[in-house]
mmCIF file of C-alpha atoms and ligand atoms in Angstrom:
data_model
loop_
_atom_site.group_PDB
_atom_site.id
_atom_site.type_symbol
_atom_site.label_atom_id
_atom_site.label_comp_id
_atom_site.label_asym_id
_atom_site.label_seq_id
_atom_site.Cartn_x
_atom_site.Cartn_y
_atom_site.Cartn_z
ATOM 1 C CA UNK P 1 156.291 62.001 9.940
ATOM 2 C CA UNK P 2 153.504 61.173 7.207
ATOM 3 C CA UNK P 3 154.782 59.802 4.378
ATOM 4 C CA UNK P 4 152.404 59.145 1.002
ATOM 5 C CA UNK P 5 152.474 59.283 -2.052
ATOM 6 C CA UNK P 6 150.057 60.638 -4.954
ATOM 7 C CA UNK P 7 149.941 58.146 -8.025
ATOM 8 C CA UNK P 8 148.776 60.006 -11.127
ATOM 9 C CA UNK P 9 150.074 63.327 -9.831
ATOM 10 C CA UNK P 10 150.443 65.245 -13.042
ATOM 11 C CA UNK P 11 146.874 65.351 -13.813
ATOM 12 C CA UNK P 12 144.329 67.815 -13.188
ATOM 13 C CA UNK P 13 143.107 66.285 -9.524
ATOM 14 C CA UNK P 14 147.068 65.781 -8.505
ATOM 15 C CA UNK P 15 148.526 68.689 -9.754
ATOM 16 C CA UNK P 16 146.591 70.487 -7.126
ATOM 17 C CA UNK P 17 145.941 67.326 -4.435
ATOM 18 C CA UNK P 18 150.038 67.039 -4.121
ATOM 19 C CA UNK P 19 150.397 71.262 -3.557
ATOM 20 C CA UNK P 20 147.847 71.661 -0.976
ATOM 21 C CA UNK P 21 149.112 68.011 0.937
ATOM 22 C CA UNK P 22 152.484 69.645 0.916
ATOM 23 C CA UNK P 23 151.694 72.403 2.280
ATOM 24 C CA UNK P 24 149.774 70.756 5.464
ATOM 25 C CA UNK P 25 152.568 68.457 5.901
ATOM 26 C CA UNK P 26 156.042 69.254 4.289
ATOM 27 C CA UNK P 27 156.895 68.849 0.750
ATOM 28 C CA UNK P 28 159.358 65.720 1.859
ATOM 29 C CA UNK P 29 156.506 63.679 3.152
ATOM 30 C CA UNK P 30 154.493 64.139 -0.092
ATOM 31 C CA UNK P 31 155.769 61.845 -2.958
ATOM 32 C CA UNK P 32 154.464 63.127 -6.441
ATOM 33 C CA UNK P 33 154.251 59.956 -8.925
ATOM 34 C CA UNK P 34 153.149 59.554 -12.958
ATOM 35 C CA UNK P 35 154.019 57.892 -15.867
ATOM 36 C CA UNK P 36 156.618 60.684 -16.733
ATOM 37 C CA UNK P 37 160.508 60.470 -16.461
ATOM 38 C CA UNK P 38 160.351 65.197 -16.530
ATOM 39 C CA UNK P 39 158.391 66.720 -13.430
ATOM 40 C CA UNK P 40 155.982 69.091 -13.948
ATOM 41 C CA UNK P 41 157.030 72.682 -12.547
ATOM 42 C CA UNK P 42 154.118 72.581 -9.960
ATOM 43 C CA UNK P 43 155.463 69.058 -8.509
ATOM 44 C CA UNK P 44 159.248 70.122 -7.958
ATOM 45 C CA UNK P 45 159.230 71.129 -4.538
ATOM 46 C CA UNK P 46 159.174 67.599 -3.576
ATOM 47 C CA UNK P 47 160.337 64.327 -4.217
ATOM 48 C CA UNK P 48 159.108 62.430 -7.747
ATOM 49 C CA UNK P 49 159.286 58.976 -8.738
ATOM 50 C CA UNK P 50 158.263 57.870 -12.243
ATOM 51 C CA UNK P 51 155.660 54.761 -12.004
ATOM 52 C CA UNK P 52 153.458 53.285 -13.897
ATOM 53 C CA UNK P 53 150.946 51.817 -11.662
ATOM 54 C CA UNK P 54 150.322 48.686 -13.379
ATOM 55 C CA UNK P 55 153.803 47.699 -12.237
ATOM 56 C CA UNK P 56 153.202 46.162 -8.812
ATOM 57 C CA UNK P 57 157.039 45.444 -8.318
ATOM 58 C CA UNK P 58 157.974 48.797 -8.589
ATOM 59 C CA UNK P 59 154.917 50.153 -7.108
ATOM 60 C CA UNK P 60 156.456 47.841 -3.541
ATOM 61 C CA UNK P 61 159.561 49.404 -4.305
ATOM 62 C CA UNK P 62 158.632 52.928 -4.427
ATOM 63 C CA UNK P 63 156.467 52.355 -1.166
ATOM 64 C CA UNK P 64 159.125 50.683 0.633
ATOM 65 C CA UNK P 65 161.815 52.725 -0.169
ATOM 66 C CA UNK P 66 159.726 55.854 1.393
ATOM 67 C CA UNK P 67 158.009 54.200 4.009
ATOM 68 C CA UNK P 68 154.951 55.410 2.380
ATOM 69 C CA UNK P 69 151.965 55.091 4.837
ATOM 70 C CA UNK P 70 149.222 56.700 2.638
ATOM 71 C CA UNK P 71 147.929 56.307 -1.217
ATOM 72 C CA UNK P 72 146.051 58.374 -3.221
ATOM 73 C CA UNK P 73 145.431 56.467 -6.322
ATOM 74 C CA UNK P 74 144.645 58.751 -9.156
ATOM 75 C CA UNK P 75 145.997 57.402 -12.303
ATOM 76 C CA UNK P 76 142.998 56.022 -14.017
ATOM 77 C CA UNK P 77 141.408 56.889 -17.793
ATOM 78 C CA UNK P 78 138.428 59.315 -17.578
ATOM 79 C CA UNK P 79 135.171 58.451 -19.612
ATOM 80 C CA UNK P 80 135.423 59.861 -22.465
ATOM 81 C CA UNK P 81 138.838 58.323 -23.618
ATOM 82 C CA UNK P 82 137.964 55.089 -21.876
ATOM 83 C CA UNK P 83 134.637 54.477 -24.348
ATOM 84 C CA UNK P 84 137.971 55.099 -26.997
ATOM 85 C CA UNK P 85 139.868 52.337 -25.543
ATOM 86 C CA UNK P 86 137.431 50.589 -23.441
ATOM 87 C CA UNK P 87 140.044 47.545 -22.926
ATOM 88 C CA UNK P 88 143.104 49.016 -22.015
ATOM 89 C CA UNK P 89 140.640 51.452 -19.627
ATOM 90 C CA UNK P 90 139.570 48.366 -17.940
ATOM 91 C CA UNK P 91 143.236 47.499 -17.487
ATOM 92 C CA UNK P 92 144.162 50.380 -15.970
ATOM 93 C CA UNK P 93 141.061 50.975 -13.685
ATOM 94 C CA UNK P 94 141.279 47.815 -11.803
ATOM 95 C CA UNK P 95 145.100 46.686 -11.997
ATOM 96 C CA UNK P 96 146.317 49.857 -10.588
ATOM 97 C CA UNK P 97 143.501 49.303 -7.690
ATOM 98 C CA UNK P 98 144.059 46.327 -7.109
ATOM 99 C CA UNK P 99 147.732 46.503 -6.706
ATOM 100 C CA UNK P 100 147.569 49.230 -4.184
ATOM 101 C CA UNK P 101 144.796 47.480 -2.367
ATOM 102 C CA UNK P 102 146.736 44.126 -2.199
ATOM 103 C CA UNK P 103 149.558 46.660 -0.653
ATOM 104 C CA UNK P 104 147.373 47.744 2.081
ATOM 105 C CA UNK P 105 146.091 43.798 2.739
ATOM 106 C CA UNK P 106 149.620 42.850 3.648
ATOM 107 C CA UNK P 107 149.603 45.781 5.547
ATOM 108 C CA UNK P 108 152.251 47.400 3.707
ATOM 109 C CA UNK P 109 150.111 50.943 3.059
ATOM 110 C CA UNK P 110 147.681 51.706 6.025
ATOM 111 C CA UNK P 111 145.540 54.308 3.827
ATOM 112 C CA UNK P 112 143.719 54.292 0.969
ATOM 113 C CA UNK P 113 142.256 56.757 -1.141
ATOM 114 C CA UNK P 114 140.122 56.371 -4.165
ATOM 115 C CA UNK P 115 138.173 58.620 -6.502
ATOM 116 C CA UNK P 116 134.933 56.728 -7.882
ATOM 117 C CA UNK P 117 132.826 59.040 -9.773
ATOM 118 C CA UNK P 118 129.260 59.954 -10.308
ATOM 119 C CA UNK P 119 129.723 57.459 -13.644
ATOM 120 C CA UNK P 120 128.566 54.544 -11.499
ATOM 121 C CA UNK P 121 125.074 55.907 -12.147
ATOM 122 C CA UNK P 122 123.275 55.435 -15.265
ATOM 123 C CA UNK P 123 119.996 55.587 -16.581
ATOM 124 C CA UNK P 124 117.620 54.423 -14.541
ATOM 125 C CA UNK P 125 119.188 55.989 -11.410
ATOM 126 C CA UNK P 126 116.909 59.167 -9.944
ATOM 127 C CA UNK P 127 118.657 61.734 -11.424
ATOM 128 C CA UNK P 128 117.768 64.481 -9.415
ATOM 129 C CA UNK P 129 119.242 64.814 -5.872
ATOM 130 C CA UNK P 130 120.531 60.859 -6.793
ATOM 131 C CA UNK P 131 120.957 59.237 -3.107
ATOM 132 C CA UNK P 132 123.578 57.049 -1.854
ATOM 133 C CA UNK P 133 121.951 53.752 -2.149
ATOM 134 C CA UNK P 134 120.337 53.714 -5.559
ATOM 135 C CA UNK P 135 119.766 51.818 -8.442
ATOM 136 C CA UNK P 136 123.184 51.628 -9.874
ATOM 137 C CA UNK P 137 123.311 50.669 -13.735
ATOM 138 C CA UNK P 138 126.636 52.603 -16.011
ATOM 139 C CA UNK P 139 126.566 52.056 -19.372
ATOM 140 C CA UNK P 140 130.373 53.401 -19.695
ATOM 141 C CA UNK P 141 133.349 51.922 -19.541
ATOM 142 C CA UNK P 142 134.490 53.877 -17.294
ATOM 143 C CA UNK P 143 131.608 53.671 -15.139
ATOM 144 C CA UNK P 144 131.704 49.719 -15.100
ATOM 145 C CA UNK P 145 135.349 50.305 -13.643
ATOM 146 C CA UNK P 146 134.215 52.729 -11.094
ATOM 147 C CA UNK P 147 130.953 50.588 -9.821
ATOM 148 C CA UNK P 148 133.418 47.757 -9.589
ATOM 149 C CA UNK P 149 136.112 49.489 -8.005
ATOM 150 C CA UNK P 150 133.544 50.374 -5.588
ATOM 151 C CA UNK P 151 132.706 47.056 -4.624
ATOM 152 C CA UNK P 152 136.352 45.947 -4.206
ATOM 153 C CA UNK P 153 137.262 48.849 -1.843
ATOM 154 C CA UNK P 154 134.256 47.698 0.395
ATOM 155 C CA UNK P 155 135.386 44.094 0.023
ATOM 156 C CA UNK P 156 138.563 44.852 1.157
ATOM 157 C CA UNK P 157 137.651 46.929 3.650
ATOM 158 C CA UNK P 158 135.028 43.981 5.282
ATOM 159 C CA UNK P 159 137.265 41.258 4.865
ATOM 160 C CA UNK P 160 140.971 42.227 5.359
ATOM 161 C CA UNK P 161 140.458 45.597 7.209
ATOM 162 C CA UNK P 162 141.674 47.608 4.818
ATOM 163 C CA UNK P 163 141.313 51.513 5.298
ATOM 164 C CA UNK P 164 140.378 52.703 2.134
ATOM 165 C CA UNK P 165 137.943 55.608 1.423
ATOM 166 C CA UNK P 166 136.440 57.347 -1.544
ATOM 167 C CA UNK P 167 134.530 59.859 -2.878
ATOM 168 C CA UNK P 168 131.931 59.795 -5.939
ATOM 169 C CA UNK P 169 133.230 63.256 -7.266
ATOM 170 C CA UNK P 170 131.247 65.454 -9.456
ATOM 171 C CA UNK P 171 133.102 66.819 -13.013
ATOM 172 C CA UNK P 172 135.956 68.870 -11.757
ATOM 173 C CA UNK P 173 136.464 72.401 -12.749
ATOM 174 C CA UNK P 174 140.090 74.243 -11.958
ATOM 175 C CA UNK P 175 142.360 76.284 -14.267
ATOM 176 C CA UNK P 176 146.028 74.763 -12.994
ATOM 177 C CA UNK P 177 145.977 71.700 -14.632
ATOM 178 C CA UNK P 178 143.845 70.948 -17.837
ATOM 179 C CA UNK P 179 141.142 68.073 -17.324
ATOM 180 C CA UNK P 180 142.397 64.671 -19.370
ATOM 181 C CA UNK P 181 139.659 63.564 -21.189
ATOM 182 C CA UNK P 182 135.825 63.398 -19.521
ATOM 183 C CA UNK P 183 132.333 64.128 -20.420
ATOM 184 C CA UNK P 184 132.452 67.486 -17.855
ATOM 185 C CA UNK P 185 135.650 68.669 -19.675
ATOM 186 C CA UNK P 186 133.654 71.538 -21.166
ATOM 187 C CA UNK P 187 132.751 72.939 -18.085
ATOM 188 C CA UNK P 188 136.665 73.921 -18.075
ATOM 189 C CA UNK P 189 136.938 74.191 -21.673
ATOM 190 C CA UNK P 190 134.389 77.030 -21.955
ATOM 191 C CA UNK P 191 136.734 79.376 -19.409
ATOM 192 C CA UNK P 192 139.431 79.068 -21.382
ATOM 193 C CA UNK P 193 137.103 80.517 -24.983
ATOM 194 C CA UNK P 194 135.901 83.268 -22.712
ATOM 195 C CA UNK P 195 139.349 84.236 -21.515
ATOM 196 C CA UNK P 196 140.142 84.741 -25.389
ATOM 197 C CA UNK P 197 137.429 86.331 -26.770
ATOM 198 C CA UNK P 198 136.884 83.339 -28.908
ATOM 199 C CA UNK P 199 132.921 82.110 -29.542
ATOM 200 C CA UNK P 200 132.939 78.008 -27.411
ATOM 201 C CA UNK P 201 131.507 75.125 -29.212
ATOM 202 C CA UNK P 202 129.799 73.235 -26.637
ATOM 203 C CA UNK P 203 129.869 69.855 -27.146
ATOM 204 C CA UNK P 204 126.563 69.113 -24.536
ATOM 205 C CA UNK P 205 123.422 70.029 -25.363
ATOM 206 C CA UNK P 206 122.321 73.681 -23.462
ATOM 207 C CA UNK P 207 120.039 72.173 -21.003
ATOM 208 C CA UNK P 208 122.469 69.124 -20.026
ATOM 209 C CA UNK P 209 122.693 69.306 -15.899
ATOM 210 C CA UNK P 210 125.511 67.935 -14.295
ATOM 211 C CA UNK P 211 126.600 67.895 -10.679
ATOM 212 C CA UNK P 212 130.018 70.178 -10.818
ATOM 213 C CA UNK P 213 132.660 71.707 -8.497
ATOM 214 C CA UNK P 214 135.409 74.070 -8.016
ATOM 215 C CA UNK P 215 138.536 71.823 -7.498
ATOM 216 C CA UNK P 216 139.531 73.689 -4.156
ATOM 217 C CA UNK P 217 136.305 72.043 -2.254
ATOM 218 C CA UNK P 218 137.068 68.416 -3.709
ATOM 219 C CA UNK P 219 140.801 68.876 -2.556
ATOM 220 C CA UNK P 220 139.152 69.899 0.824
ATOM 221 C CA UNK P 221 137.170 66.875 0.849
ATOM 222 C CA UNK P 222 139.517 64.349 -0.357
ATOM 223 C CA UNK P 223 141.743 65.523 2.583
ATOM 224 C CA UNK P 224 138.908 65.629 4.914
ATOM 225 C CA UNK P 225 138.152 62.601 4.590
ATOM 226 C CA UNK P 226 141.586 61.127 4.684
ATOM 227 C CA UNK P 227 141.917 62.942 7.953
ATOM 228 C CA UNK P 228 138.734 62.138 9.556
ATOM 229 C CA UNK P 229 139.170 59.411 12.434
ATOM 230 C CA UNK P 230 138.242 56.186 10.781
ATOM 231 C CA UNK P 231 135.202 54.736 12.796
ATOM 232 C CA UNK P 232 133.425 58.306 11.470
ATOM 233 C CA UNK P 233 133.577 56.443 7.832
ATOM 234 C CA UNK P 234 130.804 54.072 7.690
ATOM 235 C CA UNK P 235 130.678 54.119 3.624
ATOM 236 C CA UNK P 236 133.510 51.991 2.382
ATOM 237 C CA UNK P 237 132.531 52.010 -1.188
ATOM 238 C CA UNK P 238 132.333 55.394 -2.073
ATOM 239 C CA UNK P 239 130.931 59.010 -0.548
ATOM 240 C CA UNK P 240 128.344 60.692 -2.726
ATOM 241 C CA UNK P 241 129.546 64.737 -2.573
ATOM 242 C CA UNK P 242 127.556 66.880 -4.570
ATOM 243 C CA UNK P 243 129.126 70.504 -5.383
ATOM 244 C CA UNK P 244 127.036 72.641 -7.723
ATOM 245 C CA UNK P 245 124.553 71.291 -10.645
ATOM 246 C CA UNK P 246 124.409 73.468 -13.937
ATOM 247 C CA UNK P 247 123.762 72.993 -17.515
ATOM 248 C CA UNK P 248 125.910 74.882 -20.144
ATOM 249 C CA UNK P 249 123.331 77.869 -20.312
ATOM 250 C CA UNK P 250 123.836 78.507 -16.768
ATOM 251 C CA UNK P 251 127.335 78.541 -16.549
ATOM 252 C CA UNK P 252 127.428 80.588 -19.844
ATOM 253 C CA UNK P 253 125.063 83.007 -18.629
ATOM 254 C CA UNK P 254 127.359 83.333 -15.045
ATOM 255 C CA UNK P 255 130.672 84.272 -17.336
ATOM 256 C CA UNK P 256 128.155 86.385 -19.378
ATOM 257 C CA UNK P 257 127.371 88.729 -16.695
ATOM 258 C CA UNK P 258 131.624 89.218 -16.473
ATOM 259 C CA UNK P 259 131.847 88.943 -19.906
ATOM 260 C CA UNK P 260 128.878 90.269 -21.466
ATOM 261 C CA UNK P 261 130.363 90.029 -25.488
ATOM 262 C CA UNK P 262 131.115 86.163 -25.121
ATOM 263 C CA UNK P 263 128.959 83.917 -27.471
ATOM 264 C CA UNK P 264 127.920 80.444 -27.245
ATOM 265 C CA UNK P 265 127.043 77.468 -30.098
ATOM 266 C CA UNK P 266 126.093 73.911 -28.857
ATOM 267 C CA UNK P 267 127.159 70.738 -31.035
ATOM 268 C CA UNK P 268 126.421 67.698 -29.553
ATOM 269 C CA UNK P 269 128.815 64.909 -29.687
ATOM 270 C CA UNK P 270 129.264 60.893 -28.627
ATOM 271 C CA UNK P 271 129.686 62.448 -24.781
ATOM 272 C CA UNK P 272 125.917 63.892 -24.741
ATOM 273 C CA UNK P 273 124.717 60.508 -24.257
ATOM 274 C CA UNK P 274 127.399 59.384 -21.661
ATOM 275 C CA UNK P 275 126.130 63.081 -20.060
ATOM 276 C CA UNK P 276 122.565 61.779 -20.674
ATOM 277 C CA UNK P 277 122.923 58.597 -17.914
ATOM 278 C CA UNK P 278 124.173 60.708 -15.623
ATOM 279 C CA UNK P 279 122.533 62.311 -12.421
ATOM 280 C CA UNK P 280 121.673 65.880 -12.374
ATOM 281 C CA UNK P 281 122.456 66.889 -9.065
ATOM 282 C CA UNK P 282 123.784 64.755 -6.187
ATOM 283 C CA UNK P 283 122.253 64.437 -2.533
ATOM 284 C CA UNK P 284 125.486 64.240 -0.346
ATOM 285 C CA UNK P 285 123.885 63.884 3.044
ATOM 286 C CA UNK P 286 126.092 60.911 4.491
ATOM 287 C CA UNK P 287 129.230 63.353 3.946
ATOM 288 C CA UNK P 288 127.568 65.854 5.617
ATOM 289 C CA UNK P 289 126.754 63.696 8.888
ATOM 290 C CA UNK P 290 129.710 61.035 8.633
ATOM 291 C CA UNK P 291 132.481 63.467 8.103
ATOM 292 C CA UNK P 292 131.245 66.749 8.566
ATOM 293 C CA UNK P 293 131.490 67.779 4.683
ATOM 294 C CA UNK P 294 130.418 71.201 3.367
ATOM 295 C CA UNK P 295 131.002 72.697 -0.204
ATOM 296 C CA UNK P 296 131.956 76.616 -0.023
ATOM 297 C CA UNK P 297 131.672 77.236 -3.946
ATOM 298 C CA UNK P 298 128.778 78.163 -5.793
ATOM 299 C CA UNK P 299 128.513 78.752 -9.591
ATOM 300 C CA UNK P 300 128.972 82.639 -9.237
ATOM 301 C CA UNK P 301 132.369 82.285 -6.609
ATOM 302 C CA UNK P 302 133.917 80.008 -8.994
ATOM 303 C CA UNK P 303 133.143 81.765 -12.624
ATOM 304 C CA UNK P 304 134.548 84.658 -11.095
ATOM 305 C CA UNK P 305 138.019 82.899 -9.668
ATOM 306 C CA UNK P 306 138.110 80.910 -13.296
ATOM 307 C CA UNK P 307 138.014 84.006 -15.177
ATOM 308 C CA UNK P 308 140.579 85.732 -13.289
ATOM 309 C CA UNK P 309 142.731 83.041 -13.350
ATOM 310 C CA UNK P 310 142.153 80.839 -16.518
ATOM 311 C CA UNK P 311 145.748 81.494 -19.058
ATOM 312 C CA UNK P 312 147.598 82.744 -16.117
ATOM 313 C CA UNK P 313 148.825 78.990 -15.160
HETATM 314 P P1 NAD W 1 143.787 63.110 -15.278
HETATM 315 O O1 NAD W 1 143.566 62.347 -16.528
HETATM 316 O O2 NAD W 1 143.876 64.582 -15.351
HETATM 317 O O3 NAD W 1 145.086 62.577 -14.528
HETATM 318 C C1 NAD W 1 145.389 61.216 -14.436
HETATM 319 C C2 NAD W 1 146.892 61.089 -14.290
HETATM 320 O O4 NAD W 1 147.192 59.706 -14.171
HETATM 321 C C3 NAD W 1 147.646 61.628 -15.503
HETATM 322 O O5 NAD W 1 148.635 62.545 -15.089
HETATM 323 C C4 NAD W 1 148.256 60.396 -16.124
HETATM 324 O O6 NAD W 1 149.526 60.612 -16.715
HETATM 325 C C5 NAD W 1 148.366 59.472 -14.927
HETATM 326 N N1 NAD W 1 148.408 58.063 -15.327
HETATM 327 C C6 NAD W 1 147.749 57.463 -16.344
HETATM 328 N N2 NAD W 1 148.075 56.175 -16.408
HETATM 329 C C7 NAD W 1 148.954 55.942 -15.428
HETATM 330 C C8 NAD W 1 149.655 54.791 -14.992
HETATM 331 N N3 NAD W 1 149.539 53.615 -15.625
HETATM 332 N N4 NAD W 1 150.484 54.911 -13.933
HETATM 333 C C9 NAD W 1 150.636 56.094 -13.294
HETATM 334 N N5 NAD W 1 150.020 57.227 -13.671
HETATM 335 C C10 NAD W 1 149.174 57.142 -14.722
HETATM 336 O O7 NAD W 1 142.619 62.666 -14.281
HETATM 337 P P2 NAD W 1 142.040 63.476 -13.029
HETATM 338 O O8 NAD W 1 140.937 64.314 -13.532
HETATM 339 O O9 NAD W 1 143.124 64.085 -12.241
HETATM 340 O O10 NAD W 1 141.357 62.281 -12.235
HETATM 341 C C11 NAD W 1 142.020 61.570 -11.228
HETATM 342 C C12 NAD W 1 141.075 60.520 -10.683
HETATM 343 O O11 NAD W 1 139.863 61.135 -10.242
HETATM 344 C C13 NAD W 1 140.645 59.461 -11.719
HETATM 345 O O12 NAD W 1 140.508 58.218 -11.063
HETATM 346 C C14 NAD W 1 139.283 59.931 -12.152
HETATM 347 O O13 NAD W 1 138.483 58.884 -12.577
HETATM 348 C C15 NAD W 1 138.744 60.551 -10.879
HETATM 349 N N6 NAD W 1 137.705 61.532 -11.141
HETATM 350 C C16 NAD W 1 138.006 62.717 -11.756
HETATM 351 C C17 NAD W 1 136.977 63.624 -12.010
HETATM 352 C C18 NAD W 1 137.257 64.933 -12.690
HETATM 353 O O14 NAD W 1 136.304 65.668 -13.013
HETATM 354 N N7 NAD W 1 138.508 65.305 -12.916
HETATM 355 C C19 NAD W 1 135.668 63.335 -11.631
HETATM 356 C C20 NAD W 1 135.396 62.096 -11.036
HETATM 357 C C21 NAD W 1 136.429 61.205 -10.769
HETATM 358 N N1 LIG W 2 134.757 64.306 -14.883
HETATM 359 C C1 LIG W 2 134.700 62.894 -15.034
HETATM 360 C C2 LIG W 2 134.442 62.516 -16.443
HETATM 361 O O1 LIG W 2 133.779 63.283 -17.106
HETATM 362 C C3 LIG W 2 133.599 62.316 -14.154
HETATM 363 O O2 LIG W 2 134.092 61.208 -13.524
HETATM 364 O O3 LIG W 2 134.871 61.485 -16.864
#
């Protein structure tokens, strides 16, 4: 039987990661894990274990106990919050990798997985249709931690034979769990404004392009890849995926067309710049051919499900 476990499985990734795992393969052989002692209602169909990941003693513990073959390390501060705390951000980034990787070294875990982020790109990357091997220069925090993550996961991989794969996602947009603290957070935020009538301060610019998607196709693909039969990975830093790239206007004008009395005003804020090294949209041809990836949302197919569903969880 699979055992693994999700580490940051409260947030807005997990919440949905550690449903759709159990329901391929039995809520008992999916352990749910964060920093709180209470389970959230969505997690209580399996088992729970309270864990901060910086504590590699009880991290062995936990994985022992369960025989837990497979990691998905979520727990991690997003960019925004991390330029707020850049040390502690830092702290969390790496020591919580590099406790799970030093797991897998001793061969204690057999599978890794790892969410990097398109924050390991910065300014002077191509930021249209931004390939896999590019110039790669963040200028956040959070970005450093990603870019450097990255490296260690291929590291690991070359010299101890560590399976460990990742996935550069694009901001995430889902209505389950609310996003905990990044630069695409209004691309959430602004569903929620519709949904009550109420006018959204944006705080991007109007014409700010980001690569986006709908969290159902980056579940997919994080399980995808997890499943995929391990000489088909040949990128052991991190996959480029690409999803849907839209400024504010657009997706404002998409919920328009459902919602045609909603109103818009943009206010700029420290995240425009963070938003501003960032690529526009995302050429994710090595998924494609390595593991068979294909997105299934597009900016219309997912206003629609937000809106329906956006205050209802
Ligand atoms: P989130 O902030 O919603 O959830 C993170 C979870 O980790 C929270 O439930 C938090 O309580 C938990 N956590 C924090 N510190 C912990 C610790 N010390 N020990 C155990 N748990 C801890 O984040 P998310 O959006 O679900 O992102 C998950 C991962 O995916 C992160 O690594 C993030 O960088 C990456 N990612 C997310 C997005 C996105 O748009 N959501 C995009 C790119 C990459
Ligand atoms: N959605 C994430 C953030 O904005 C991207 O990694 O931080």
């Amino acid at each position: 039987m699979k055992k693994a476990i999700v580490i940051g499985a409260s947030g807005q990734i997990g919440t949905e990661l550690v449903v759709e795992l159990r329901k391929r393969f039995g809520n008992d052989s999916i352990i749910a894990s964060d920093l709180g002692t209470t389970v959230k209602e969505a997690l209580k169909d399996g088992p729970y274990e309270q864990l901060d990941v910086m504590d590699a003693d009880r991290l062995r513990k936990i994985i022992v106990t369960h025989e837990v073959q497979e990691v998905y390390l979520l727990a991690a501060l997003l960019s925004a919050t991390a330029e707020k705390n850049p040390d502690f951000a830092w702290k969390l980034n790496m020591e919580g990798l590099f406790n799970v990787l030093n797991l897998a070294k001793e061969g204690i875990v057999k599978k890794v997985f790892w969410p990097s982020s398109i924050a390991v790109f910065g300014s002077n990357t191509p930021s249209d249709n931004t390939p896999q091997y590019t110039i790669m220069e963040p200028s956040t925090v959070y970005g450093i931690s990603k870019l450097a993550g990255e490296r260690w996961c291929e590291y690991y991989a070359k010299q101890y034979q560590v399976d460990v794969r990742s996935i550069r996602y694009p901001g995430l947009i889902s209505y389950t769990s609310l996003p905990g603290g990044g630069t695409t957070d209004y691309a959430v935020d602004i569903f929620y404004s519709a949904k009550k009538n109420e006018k959204y301060t944006c705080f991007l610019k109007e014409d700010t392009a980001l690569p986006m998607m709908y969290m159902e196709d980056a579940i997919r693909a994080t399980i995808d890849l997890m499943e995929a039969p391990a000489e088909d990975i040949k990128i052991r830093s991190s996959y480029n995926l690409g999803g849907i790239s839209c400024t504010p206007t657009e997706i404002y004008a998409a919920i328009k067309q459902e919602r045609p009395s909603f109103e818009i005003e943009y206010n700029p804020d420290f995240r425009q710049k963070i938003a501003d090294s960032w690529p526009s949209s995302i050429d994710d041809s090595h998924a494609q051919s390595d593991w068979g990836w294909k997105g299934e949302f597009d900016l219309e197919k997912m206003v629609k499900i937000m809106l329906e569903n956006v205050l209802e969880h």
